[in-house]
PDB file of C-alpha atoms in Angstrom:
ATOM      1  CA  MET A   1     -40.847 -56.693  54.430  1.00 51.00           C
ATOM      2  CA  LEU A   2     -37.829 -54.782  53.086  1.00 54.00           C
ATOM      3  CA  LEU A   3     -36.609 -51.248  53.626  1.00 64.00           C
ATOM      4  CA  ARG A   4     -36.488 -48.827  50.751  1.00 64.00           C
ATOM      5  CA  PRO A   5     -33.006 -48.620  49.196  1.00 61.00           C
ATOM      6  CA  THR A   6     -32.903 -44.890  49.973  1.00 63.00           C
ATOM      7  CA  LEU A   7     -32.905 -45.703  53.690  1.00 68.00           C
ATOM      8  CA  ILE A   8     -29.861 -47.972  53.512  1.00 66.00           C
ATOM      9  CA  ASP A   9     -26.282 -46.688  53.564  1.00 63.00           C
ATOM     10  CA  ASN A  10     -23.571 -49.353  53.402  1.00 58.00           C
ATOM     11  CA  SER A  11     -20.553 -47.035  53.229  1.00 57.00           C
ATOM     12  CA  ARG A  12     -20.319 -46.574  56.989  1.00 59.00           C
ATOM     13  CA  ALA A  13     -20.527 -50.312  57.658  1.00 56.00           C
ATOM     14  CA  THR A  14     -17.746 -50.938  55.137  1.00 57.00           C
ATOM     15  CA  ASN A  15     -15.476 -48.376  56.788  1.00 62.00           C
ATOM     16  CA  LYS A  16     -16.109 -49.876  60.221  1.00 62.00           C
ATOM     17  CA  CYS A  17     -15.259 -53.366  58.987  1.00 64.00           C
ATOM     18  CA  MET A  18     -11.995 -52.038  57.570  1.00 68.00           C
ATOM     19  CA  THR A  19     -11.218 -50.403  60.923  1.00 72.00           C
ATOM     20  CA  LEU A  20     -11.866 -53.643  62.786  1.00 71.00           C
ATOM     21  CA  ASN A  21      -9.635 -55.518  60.346  1.00 77.00           C
ATOM     22  CA  ARG A  22      -6.819 -53.054  60.999  1.00 79.00           C
ATOM     23  CA  ILE A  23      -7.262 -53.478  64.746  1.00 79.00           C
ATOM     24  CA  GLY A  24      -7.086 -57.246  64.348  1.00 78.00           C
ATOM     25  CA  ILE A  25      -3.885 -57.003  62.303  1.00 84.00           C
ATOM     26  CA  ILE A  26      -2.302 -54.646  64.855  1.00 83.00           C
ATOM     27  CA  CYS A  27      -3.163 -57.022  67.706  1.00 81.00           C
ATOM     28  CA  LEU A  28      -1.703 -59.964  65.793  1.00 82.00           C
ATOM     29  CA  VAL A  29       1.533 -58.077  65.111  1.00 86.00           C
ATOM     30  CA  TYR A  30       1.708 -57.046  68.777  1.00 83.00           C
ATOM     31  CA  PHE A  31       1.207 -60.650  69.865  1.00 80.00           C
ATOM     32  CA  ILE A  32       3.988 -61.943  67.617  1.00 82.00           C
ATOM     33  CA  LEU A  33       6.459 -59.183  68.504  1.00 84.00           C
ATOM     34  CA  ASN A  34       5.765 -59.589  72.211  1.00 80.00           C
ATOM     35  CA  HIS A  35       6.620 -63.277  72.152  1.00 75.00           C
ATOM     36  CA  VAL A  36       9.641 -62.780  69.906  1.00 80.00           C
ATOM     37  CA  VAL A  37      11.071 -60.192  72.296  1.00 78.00           C
ATOM     38  CA  ARG A  38      10.253 -62.398  75.278  1.00 74.00           C
ATOM     39  CA  CYS A  39      12.004 -65.387  73.720  1.00 73.00           C
ATOM     40  CA  TYR A  40      15.039 -63.223  72.976  1.00 74.00           C
ATOM     41  CA  TYR A  41      15.414 -61.663  76.425  1.00 70.00           C
ATOM     42  CA  MET A  42      13.990 -64.556  78.466  1.00 67.00           C
ATOM     43  CA  PRO A  43      15.095 -67.754  76.696  1.00 68.00           C
ATOM     44  CA  LEU A  44      13.831 -71.010  78.100  1.00 64.00           C
ATOM     45  CA  ARG A  45      16.249 -73.566  79.489  1.00 63.00           C
ATOM     46  CA  ALA A  46      14.512 -76.462  77.773  1.00 64.00           C
ATOM     47  CA  TYR A  47      12.406 -76.638  74.642  1.00 67.00           C
ATOM     48  CA  ASN A  48       9.720 -79.289  74.461  1.00 68.00           C
ATOM     49  CA  PHE A  49       6.097 -79.295  73.404  1.00 69.00           C
ATOM     50  CA  PRO A  50       4.466 -78.708  76.843  1.00 68.00           C
ATOM     51  CA  ILE A  51       6.777 -75.798  77.664  1.00 66.00           C
ATOM     52  CA  ILE A  52       6.411 -74.191  74.235  1.00 66.00           C
ATOM     53  CA  ALA A  53       2.625 -74.604  74.336  1.00 65.00           C
ATOM     54  CA  LEU A  54       2.505 -73.050  77.808  1.00 65.00           C
ATOM     55  CA  HIS A  55       4.802 -70.252  76.682  1.00 63.00           C
ATOM     56  CA  TRP A  56       2.361 -69.272  73.930  1.00 63.00           C
ATOM     57  CA  PHE A  57      -0.543 -69.253  76.349  1.00 65.00           C
ATOM     58  CA  ILE A  58       1.013 -66.972  78.933  1.00 66.00           C
ATOM     59  CA  ASP A  59       0.324 -63.265  78.993  1.00 64.00           C
ATOM     60  CA  PRO A  60      -0.562 -62.097  76.362  1.00 68.00           C
ATOM     61  CA  SER A  61      -2.064 -65.428  75.407  1.00 74.00           C
ATOM     62  CA  PHE A  62      -3.400 -66.287  71.992  1.00 78.00           C
ATOM     63  CA  LEU A  63      -6.716 -67.297  73.552  1.00 81.00           C
ATOM     64  CA  GLU A  64      -6.993 -63.918  75.251  1.00 85.00           C
ATOM     65  CA  MET A  65      -6.406 -62.100  71.976  1.00 84.00           C
ATOM     66  CA  VAL A  66      -9.046 -64.198  70.236  1.00 86.00           C
ATOM     67  CA  ILE A  67     -11.622 -63.533  72.970  1.00 89.00           C
ATOM     68  CA  VAL A  68     -11.036 -59.774  72.999  1.00 89.00           C
ATOM     69  CA  ILE A  69     -10.890 -59.329  69.227  1.00 87.00           C
ATOM     70  CA  GLY A  70     -13.868 -61.628  68.666  1.00 88.00           C
ATOM     71  CA  GLY A  71     -15.921 -59.906  71.347  1.00 90.00           C
ATOM     72  CA  CYS A  72     -15.103 -56.416  70.067  1.00 88.00           C
ATOM     73  CA  PHE A  73     -15.867 -57.448  66.494  1.00 87.00           C
ATOM     74  CA  TYR A  74     -19.255 -58.895  67.437  1.00 89.00           C
ATOM     75  CA  ILE A  75     -20.235 -55.984  69.691  1.00 90.00           C
ATOM     76  CA  ARG A  76     -19.124 -53.428  67.108  1.00 87.00           C
ATOM     77  CA  SER A  77     -21.126 -55.222  64.432  1.00 87.00           C
ATOM     78  CA  VAL A  78     -24.276 -54.938  66.540  1.00 91.00           C
ATOM     79  CA  ALA A  79     -23.533 -51.260  67.200  1.00 89.00           C
ATOM     80  CA  SER A  80     -23.103 -50.693  63.451  1.00 87.00           C
ATOM     81  CA  ARG A  81     -26.521 -52.183  62.812  1.00 89.00           C
ATOM     82  CA  PHE A  82     -28.088 -49.887  65.386  1.00 92.00           C
ATOM     83  CA  CYS A  83     -26.297 -46.954  63.721  1.00 89.00           C
ATOM     84  CA  ALA A  84     -27.678 -48.021  60.343  1.00 87.00           C
ATOM     85  CA  LEU A  85     -31.159 -48.274  61.838  1.00 90.00           C
ATOM     86  CA  ASN A  86     -30.890 -44.789  63.348  1.00 90.00           C
ATOM     87  CA  ASP A  87     -29.593 -43.392  60.051  1.00 88.00           C
ATOM     88  CA  ALA A  88     -32.494 -45.002  58.222  1.00 88.00           C
ATOM     89  CA  TRP A  89     -34.930 -43.358  60.617  1.00 89.00           C
ATOM     90  CA  LYS A  90     -33.336 -39.956  59.958  1.00 87.00           C
ATOM     91  CA  ARG A  91     -34.006 -40.414  56.238  1.00 87.00           C
ATOM     92  CA  LEU A  92     -37.736 -40.713  56.779  1.00 88.00           C
ATOM     93  CA  PRO A  93     -39.782 -37.649  55.773  1.00 87.00           C
ATOM     94  CA  GLN A  94     -39.847 -34.850  58.301  1.00 83.00           C
ATOM     95  CA  ASP A  95     -42.818 -35.108  60.674  1.00 82.00           C
ATOM     96  CA  LEU A  96     -43.638 -38.404  58.911  1.00 85.00           C
ATOM     97  CA  GLU A  97     -45.841 -36.586  56.438  1.00 85.00           C
ATOM     98  CA  GLU A  98     -46.555 -37.734  52.915  1.00 87.00           C
ATOM     99  CA  ILE A  99     -44.426 -36.222  50.139  1.00 85.00           C
ATOM    100  CA  PRO A 100     -46.114 -36.355  46.718  1.00 85.00           C
ATOM    101  CA  GLY A 101     -44.022 -38.221  44.183  1.00 82.00           C
ATOM    102  CA  GLU A 102     -41.525 -39.486  46.793  1.00 83.00           C
ATOM    103  CA  TRP A 103     -43.219 -40.925  49.865  1.00 86.00           C
ATOM    104  CA  THR A 104     -46.746 -42.190  50.302  1.00 88.00           C
ATOM    105  CA  GLN A 105     -48.245 -42.548  53.752  1.00 88.00           C
ATOM    106  CA  SER A 106     -48.413 -46.321  53.399  1.00 89.00           C
ATOM    107  CA  GLU A 107     -44.683 -46.459  52.568  1.00 88.00           C
ATOM    108  CA  ILE A 108     -43.887 -44.381  55.633  1.00 89.00           C
ATOM    109  CA  THR A 109     -46.004 -46.648  57.831  1.00 90.00           C
ATOM    110  CA  MET A 110     -44.441 -49.825  56.434  1.00 90.00           C
ATOM    111  CA  SER A 111     -40.939 -48.387  56.854  1.00 90.00           C
ATOM    112  CA  ILE A 112     -41.649 -47.568  60.505  1.00 90.00           C
ATOM    113  CA  GLU A 113     -42.956 -51.080  61.071  1.00 90.00           C
ATOM    114  CA  CYS A 114     -39.873 -52.556  59.427  1.00 90.00           C
ATOM    115  CA  LEU A 115     -37.554 -50.427  61.568  1.00 91.00           C
ATOM    116  CA  ARG A 116     -39.497 -51.411  64.676  1.00 91.00           C
ATOM    117  CA  LEU A 117     -39.113 -55.103  63.910  1.00 91.00           C
ATOM    118  CA  LEU A 118     -35.424 -54.666  63.115  1.00 91.00           C
ATOM    119  CA  HIS A 119     -34.899 -52.885  66.419  1.00 92.00           C
ATOM    120  CA  ALA A 120     -36.602 -55.739  68.259  1.00 92.00           C
ATOM    121  CA  ASP A 121     -34.424 -58.298  66.462  1.00 92.00           C
ATOM    122  CA  LEU A 122     -31.252 -56.393  67.335  1.00 92.00           C
ATOM    123  CA  CYS A 123     -32.288 -56.246  70.989  1.00 91.00           C
ATOM    124  CA  GLU A 124     -32.765 -60.008  70.901  1.00 92.00           C
ATOM    125  CA  ILE A 125     -29.279 -60.353  69.405  1.00 92.00           C
ATOM    126  CA  ILE A 126     -27.893 -58.447  72.402  1.00 92.00           C
ATOM    127  CA  LYS A 127     -29.655 -60.885  74.710  1.00 91.00           C
ATOM    128  CA  VAL A 128     -28.257 -63.855  72.791  1.00 91.00           C
ATOM    129  CA  PHE A 129     -24.779 -62.339  72.998  1.00 90.00           C
ATOM    130  CA  SER A 130     -25.051 -61.829  76.757  1.00 90.00           C
ATOM    131  CA  LEU A 131     -26.149 -65.417  77.327  1.00 89.00           C
ATOM    132  CA  GLY A 132     -23.734 -66.958  74.832  1.00 89.00           C
ATOM    133  CA  TYR A 133     -20.520 -65.030  74.374  1.00 91.00           C
ATOM    134  CA  GLY A 134     -21.151 -63.280  77.677  1.00 88.00           C
ATOM    135  CA  MET A 135     -20.215 -66.483  79.492  1.00 89.00           C
ATOM    136  CA  ILE A 136     -16.844 -66.458  77.733  1.00 90.00           C
ATOM    137  CA  LEU A 137     -16.343 -62.801  78.642  1.00 90.00           C
ATOM    138  CA  LEU A 138     -17.247 -63.574  82.240  1.00 89.00           C
ATOM    139  CA  GLY A 139     -14.561 -66.246  82.412  1.00 89.00           C
ATOM    140  CA  TYR A 140     -12.016 -64.033  80.665  1.00 90.00           C
ATOM    141  CA  ILE A 141     -12.676 -61.008  82.871  1.00 90.00           C
ATOM    142  CA  THR A 142     -12.593 -63.091  86.049  1.00 89.00           C
ATOM    143  CA  LEU A 143      -9.426 -65.005  85.205  1.00 87.00           C
ATOM    144  CA  SER A 144      -7.590 -61.950  83.867  1.00 88.00           C
ATOM    145  CA  PHE A 145      -8.472 -60.056  87.041  1.00 89.00           C
ATOM    146  CA  ILE A 146      -7.157 -62.869  89.240  1.00 87.00           C
ATOM    147  CA  SER A 147      -4.057 -63.183  87.056  1.00 84.00           C
ATOM    148  CA  LEU A 148      -3.250 -59.472  87.273  1.00 87.00           C
ATOM    149  CA  LEU A 149      -3.918 -59.457  91.003  1.00 86.00           C
ATOM    150  CA  MET A 150      -1.575 -62.369  91.661  1.00 82.00           C
ATOM    151  CA  PHE A 151       1.034 -61.036  89.241  1.00 82.00           C
ATOM    152  CA  THR A 152       1.108 -57.685  91.039  1.00 83.00           C
ATOM    153  CA  PHE A 153       1.428 -59.349  94.412  1.00 80.00           C
ATOM    154  CA  MET A 154       4.138 -61.758  93.287  1.00 77.00           C
ATOM    155  CA  TYR A 155       6.033 -58.952  91.618  1.00 77.00           C
ATOM    156  CA  PHE A 156       6.531 -57.195  94.939  1.00 74.00           C
ATOM    157  CA  ALA A 157       6.288 -60.110  97.360  1.00 68.00           C
ATOM    158  CA  VAL A 158       9.063 -62.239  95.872  1.00 62.00           C
ATOM    159  CA  ASN A 159      12.498 -61.113  97.008  1.00 51.00           C
ATOM    160  CA  TYR A 160      14.112 -59.902  93.829  1.00 55.00           C
ATOM    161  CA  PRO A 161      17.872 -59.403  93.662  1.00 52.00           C
ATOM    162  CA  SER A 162      19.151 -56.022  94.684  1.00 53.00           C
ATOM    163  CA  PHE A 163      19.946 -53.480  92.014  1.00 55.00           C
ATOM    164  CA  ASP A 164      20.993 -49.870  91.884  1.00 58.00           C
ATOM    165  CA  LEU A 165      18.306 -47.273  92.456  1.00 63.00           C
ATOM    166  CA  SER A 166      18.917 -45.335  89.277  1.00 67.00           C
ATOM    167  CA  PHE A 167      15.946 -44.194  87.249  1.00 67.00           C
ATOM    168  CA  LYS A 168      16.849 -46.496  84.368  1.00 69.00           C
ATOM    169  CA  SER A 169      17.052 -49.572  86.601  1.00 68.00           C
ATOM    170  CA  ILE A 170      13.718 -48.799  88.232  1.00 69.00           C
ATOM    171  CA  ILE A 171      12.030 -48.351  84.851  1.00 71.00           C
ATOM    172  CA  VAL A 172      13.492 -51.609  83.555  1.00 70.00           C
ATOM    173  CA  TRP A 173      12.354 -53.437  86.681  1.00 73.00           C
ATOM    174  CA  CYS A 174       8.838 -51.938  86.562  1.00 78.00           C
ATOM    175  CA  PHE A 175       8.349 -52.316  82.805  1.00 79.00           C
ATOM    176  CA  PRO A 176       6.722 -55.803  82.910  1.00 78.00           C
ATOM    177  CA  LEU A 177       4.257 -54.589  85.524  1.00 82.00           C
ATOM    178  CA  ILE A 178       3.452 -51.426  83.567  1.00 84.00           C
ATOM    179  CA  HIS A 179       3.082 -53.476  80.401  1.00 83.00           C
ATOM    180  CA  SER A 180       0.641 -55.868  82.081  1.00 85.00           C
ATOM    181  CA  TYR A 181      -1.508 -53.042  83.432  1.00 87.00           C
ATOM    182  CA  CYS A 182      -1.550 -51.242  80.074  1.00 87.00           C
ATOM    183  CA  GLN A 183      -2.554 -54.398  78.247  1.00 87.00           C
ATOM    184  CA  TYR A 184      -5.210 -55.205  80.848  1.00 88.00           C
ATOM    185  CA  SER A 185      -6.634 -51.680  80.613  1.00 88.00           C
ATOM    186  CA  ILE A 186      -6.642 -51.564  76.806  1.00 88.00           C
ATOM    187  CA  PHE A 187      -8.302 -54.952  76.398  1.00 88.00           C
ATOM    188  CA  HIS A 188     -10.985 -54.307  78.990  1.00 89.00           C
ATOM    189  CA  MET A 189     -11.642 -50.718  77.932  1.00 89.00           C
ATOM    190  CA  SER A 190     -12.025 -51.828  74.314  1.00 88.00           C
ATOM    191  CA  ILE A 191     -14.838 -54.160  75.315  1.00 90.00           C
ATOM    192  CA  VAL A 192     -16.412 -51.544  77.599  1.00 91.00           C
ATOM    193  CA  VAL A 193     -16.280 -48.781  74.971  1.00 89.00           C
ATOM    194  CA  TYR A 194     -17.884 -50.914  72.272  1.00 89.00           C
ATOM    195  CA  ALA A 195     -20.525 -52.248  74.669  1.00 91.00           C
ATOM    196  CA  SER A 196     -21.364 -48.729  75.886  1.00 90.00           C
ATOM    197  CA  LEU A 197     -21.604 -47.538  72.285  1.00 89.00           C
ATOM    198  CA  THR A 198     -24.038 -50.341  71.481  1.00 91.00           C
ATOM    199  CA  ASN A 199     -26.236 -49.550  74.476  1.00 89.00           C
ATOM    200  CA  GLU A 200     -26.196 -45.860  73.587  1.00 90.00           C
ATOM    201  CA  LYS A 201     -27.174 -46.470  69.954  1.00 90.00           C
ATOM    202  CA  LYS A 202     -29.949 -48.803  71.092  1.00 90.00           C
ATOM    203  CA  ARG A 203     -31.542 -46.018  73.143  1.00 89.00           C
ATOM    204  CA  GLU A 204     -30.905 -43.251  70.616  1.00 90.00           C
ATOM    205  CA  ILE A 205     -34.038 -43.940  68.611  1.00 88.00           C
ATOM    206  CA  ILE A 206     -36.198 -43.114  71.641  1.00 87.00           C
ATOM    207  CA  SER A 207     -35.382 -39.424  71.177  1.00 87.00           C
ATOM    208  CA  TYR A 208     -36.645 -39.599  67.592  1.00 86.00           C
ATOM    209  CA  LEU A 209     -39.886 -41.261  68.621  1.00 86.00           C
ATOM    210  CA  ARG A 210     -40.591 -38.680  71.307  1.00 85.00           C
ATOM    211  CA  SER A 211     -40.018 -35.768  68.948  1.00 84.00           C
ATOM    212  CA  TYR A 212     -43.183 -36.432  66.916  1.00 82.00           C
ATOM    213  CA  ARG A 213     -46.631 -35.088  67.627  1.00 81.00           C
ATOM    214  CA  ILE A 214     -48.479 -38.314  67.023  1.00 82.00           C
ATOM    215  CA  SER A 215     -51.873 -36.666  67.448  1.00 81.00           C
ATOM    216  CA  ASN A 216     -51.495 -35.181  63.959  1.00 82.00           C
ATOM    217  CA  LEU A 217     -50.434 -38.432  62.298  1.00 85.00           C
ATOM    218  CA  PRO A 218     -52.683 -40.850  60.395  1.00 87.00           C
ATOM    219  CA  PHE A 219     -54.101 -43.744  62.373  1.00 87.00           C
ATOM    220  CA  HIS A 220     -51.835 -46.534  61.097  1.00 87.00           C
ATOM    221  CA  THR A 221     -48.682 -44.442  61.411  1.00 89.00           C
ATOM    222  CA  LYS A 222     -49.727 -43.394  64.894  1.00 89.00           C
ATOM    223  CA  LEU A 223     -50.314 -47.049  65.768  1.00 90.00           C
ATOM    224  CA  GLN A 224     -46.804 -48.039  64.674  1.00 89.00           C
ATOM    225  CA  ILE A 225     -45.259 -45.221  66.724  1.00 90.00           C
ATOM    226  CA  LYS A 226     -47.216 -46.318  69.801  1.00 89.00           C
ATOM    227  CA  MET A 227     -46.200 -49.943  69.288  1.00 91.00           C
ATOM    228  CA  PHE A 228     -42.582 -48.836  68.954  1.00 90.00           C
ATOM    229  CA  MET A 229     -42.796 -46.838  72.176  1.00 89.00           C
ATOM    230  CA  ASN A 230     -44.463 -49.725  74.006  1.00 89.00           C
ATOM    231  CA  GLN A 231     -41.798 -52.247  72.983  1.00 88.00           C
ATOM    232  CA  MET A 232     -38.916 -50.086  74.208  1.00 85.00           C
ATOM    233  CA  PRO A 233     -39.428 -50.854  77.949  1.00 83.00           C
ATOM    234  CA  GLU A 234     -39.582 -54.569  77.141  1.00 80.00           C
ATOM    235  CA  PHE A 235     -36.067 -54.492  75.690  1.00 82.00           C
ATOM    236  CA  GLU A 236     -34.621 -51.982  78.155  1.00 79.00           C
ATOM    237  CA  SER A 237     -33.001 -54.793  80.137  1.00 79.00           C
ATOM    238  CA  ASN A 238     -31.352 -56.213  77.000  1.00 83.00           C
ATOM    239  CA  VAL A 239     -27.920 -54.645  77.415  1.00 84.00           C
ATOM    240  CA  MET A 240     -24.417 -55.944  76.887  1.00 84.00           C
ATOM    241  CA  SER A 241     -23.571 -58.030  79.925  1.00 85.00           C
ATOM    242  CA  ALA A 242     -21.374 -60.909  81.026  1.00 83.00           C
ATOM    243  CA  TYR A 243     -23.986 -63.671  81.230  1.00 79.00           C
ATOM    244  CA  GLY A 244     -26.237 -61.323  83.186  1.00 77.00           C
ATOM    245  CA  ILE A 245     -23.847 -61.265  86.160  1.00 81.00           C
ATOM    246  CA  PHE A 246     -22.907 -57.643  85.543  1.00 81.00           C
ATOM    247  CA  ASN A 247     -23.423 -55.120  82.784  1.00 84.00           C
ATOM    248  CA  ILE A 248     -20.422 -54.109  80.701  1.00 86.00           C
ATOM    249  CA  ASN A 249     -20.259 -50.356  81.248  1.00 83.00           C
ATOM    250  CA  LEU A 250     -18.262 -47.710  83.117  1.00 78.00           C
ATOM    251  CA  HIS A 251     -19.630 -48.915  86.459  1.00 82.00           C
ATOM    252  CA  PHE A 252     -17.878 -52.190  85.763  1.00 83.00           C
ATOM    253  CA  VAL A 253     -14.567 -50.328  85.275  1.00 82.00           C
ATOM    254  CA  LEU A 254     -14.851 -48.516  88.607  1.00 82.00           C
ATOM    255  CA  THR A 255     -15.830 -51.702  90.416  1.00 86.00           C
ATOM    256  CA  ASN A 256     -12.908 -53.508  88.811  1.00 85.00           C
ATOM    257  CA  LEU A 257     -10.425 -50.879  89.979  1.00 84.00           C
ATOM    258  CA  ILE A 258     -11.774 -50.908  93.525  1.00 88.00           C
ATOM    259  CA  LEU A 259     -11.626 -54.701  93.718  1.00 87.00           C
ATOM    260  CA  LEU A 260      -8.124 -54.765  92.245  1.00 86.00           C
ATOM    261  CA  PHE A 261      -6.621 -52.372  94.768  1.00 86.00           C
ATOM    262  CA  SER A 262      -8.551 -53.955  97.631  1.00 89.00           C
ATOM    263  CA  GLY A 263      -7.267 -57.382  96.606  1.00 86.00           C
ATOM    264  CA  ILE A 264      -3.664 -56.177  96.370  1.00 83.00           C
ATOM    265  CA  LEU A 265      -3.833 -54.612  99.832  1.00 84.00           C
ATOM    266  CA  THR A 266      -5.388 -57.781 101.245  1.00 85.00           C
ATOM    267  CA  LEU A 267      -2.658 -59.971  99.752  1.00 80.00           C
ATOM    268  CA  ILE A 268       0.056 -57.662 101.089  1.00 79.00           C
ATOM    269  CA  GLN A 269      -1.416 -57.948 104.566  1.00 83.00           C
ATOM    270  CA  MET A 270      -1.462 -61.750 104.198  1.00 82.00           C
ATOM    271  CA  LYS A 271       2.079 -61.969 102.853  1.00 77.00           C
ATOM    272  CA  ASP A 272       3.322 -63.916 105.882  1.00 80.00           C
ATOM    273  CA  HIS A 273       0.440 -66.386 105.807  1.00 81.00           C
ATOM    274  CA  PRO A 274       1.699 -69.976 105.288  1.00 85.00           C
ATOM    275  CA  THR A 275      -0.402 -70.515 102.165  1.00 83.00           C
ATOM    276  CA  ILE A 276       0.682 -67.261 100.531  1.00 78.00           C
ATOM    277  CA  SER A 277       4.317 -67.919 101.447  1.00 79.00           C
ATOM    278  CA  SER A 278       4.111 -71.397  99.937  1.00 83.00           C
ATOM    279  CA  ILE A 279       2.657 -70.020  96.700  1.00 78.00           C
ATOM    280  CA  SER A 280       5.397 -67.381  96.509  1.00 76.00           C
ATOM    281  CA  LYS A 281       8.134 -69.973  96.935  1.00 77.00           C
ATOM    282  CA  THR A 282       6.555 -72.269  94.346  1.00 79.00           C
ATOM    283  CA  VAL A 283       6.359 -69.481  91.782  1.00 73.00           C
ATOM    284  CA  MET A 284       9.942 -68.447  92.454  1.00 72.00           C
ATOM    285  CA  VAL A 285      11.193 -72.015  92.043  1.00 73.00           C
ATOM    286  CA  TYR A 286       9.318 -72.337  88.741  1.00 67.00           C
ATOM    287  CA  PHE A 287      10.725 -69.018  87.524  1.00 65.00           C
ATOM    288  CA  ILE A 288      14.299 -70.054  88.343  1.00 64.00           C
ATOM    289  CA  LYS A 289      13.752 -73.424  86.692  1.00 66.00           C
ATOM    290  CA  GLN A 290      12.402 -71.992  83.449  1.00 58.00           C
ATOM    291  CA  TYR A 291      14.379 -68.756  83.225  1.00 54.00           C
ATOM    292  CA  GLY A 292      17.522 -69.586  85.127  1.00 52.00           C
ATOM    293  CA  ASN A 293      19.757 -67.724  82.706  1.00 49.00           C
ATOM    294  CA  LEU A 294      17.902 -64.477  83.253  1.00 49.00           C
ATOM    295  CA  TYR A 295      17.812 -64.988  87.001  1.00 48.00           C
ATOM    296  CA  ASN A 296      21.554 -65.678  87.207  1.00 49.00           C
ATOM    297  CA  HIS A 297      22.283 -62.670  85.033  1.00 47.00           C
ATOM    298  CA  THR A 298      20.197 -60.467  87.315  1.00 47.00           C
ATOM    299  CA  ASN A 299      21.940 -61.827  90.398  1.00 47.00           C
ATOM    300  CA  SER A 300      25.324 -61.071  88.951  1.00 47.00           C
TER     301      SER A 300
END
């Protein structure tokens, strides 16, 4: 069963694909420039394959960029399909009444059935995403959270060389930390915004269904509306989530912030613990070994 061509508008989908392509290009340029600048200001002491490979997988890593861009592209594609479905519903005749020469009642009924089945398929796609790609997002979100938490702690726990307290020196010293937090926020908020948009567009059609007085509709049209309304609660739980562990929405952002600050405070309180002290010394030794030139320059 196919929708009438008058219900389909491909211009919006094309514009959204172009926007996503631009975002992908911008992220790629950012990734390259970031590593070029890092190699210029923080040159490695030795160049071999393991070190170079590790250097390209540190923050921002290529794998991280692929996960974020791929996830946003997939989620935005699903949201675009829900938008197209909602737009198609808006193009149905007002009050779902027959229009002589344009719409017959059977065409209206078949279009509603087609939109209902498409909505069910899109809800199943969300479920597949949550169980498939959601596992990757769960690993990414967890590891990036731990990485930012440890980076923040190490940034203040390790005894850095003394420097003057001028505004410029403080900004230069804090820039890597600010950069990490900005990148973390942008990547995570991109996923949250697209996921929230998808969930919102999925529920938008409910308002259209409730606006009709089905008592005045023909039997078959009324039946399709009732079936549509009955299937909505079944797919209510199909939302963008990270493998079902947690839903990707604004509640996740607030929880993430609370856990981040709680973790930082906990690590600060445990700074003198033998395990934490050992980790700090190990990281400092590795930093001096890999970036000794920068460390010596800072000391001087």
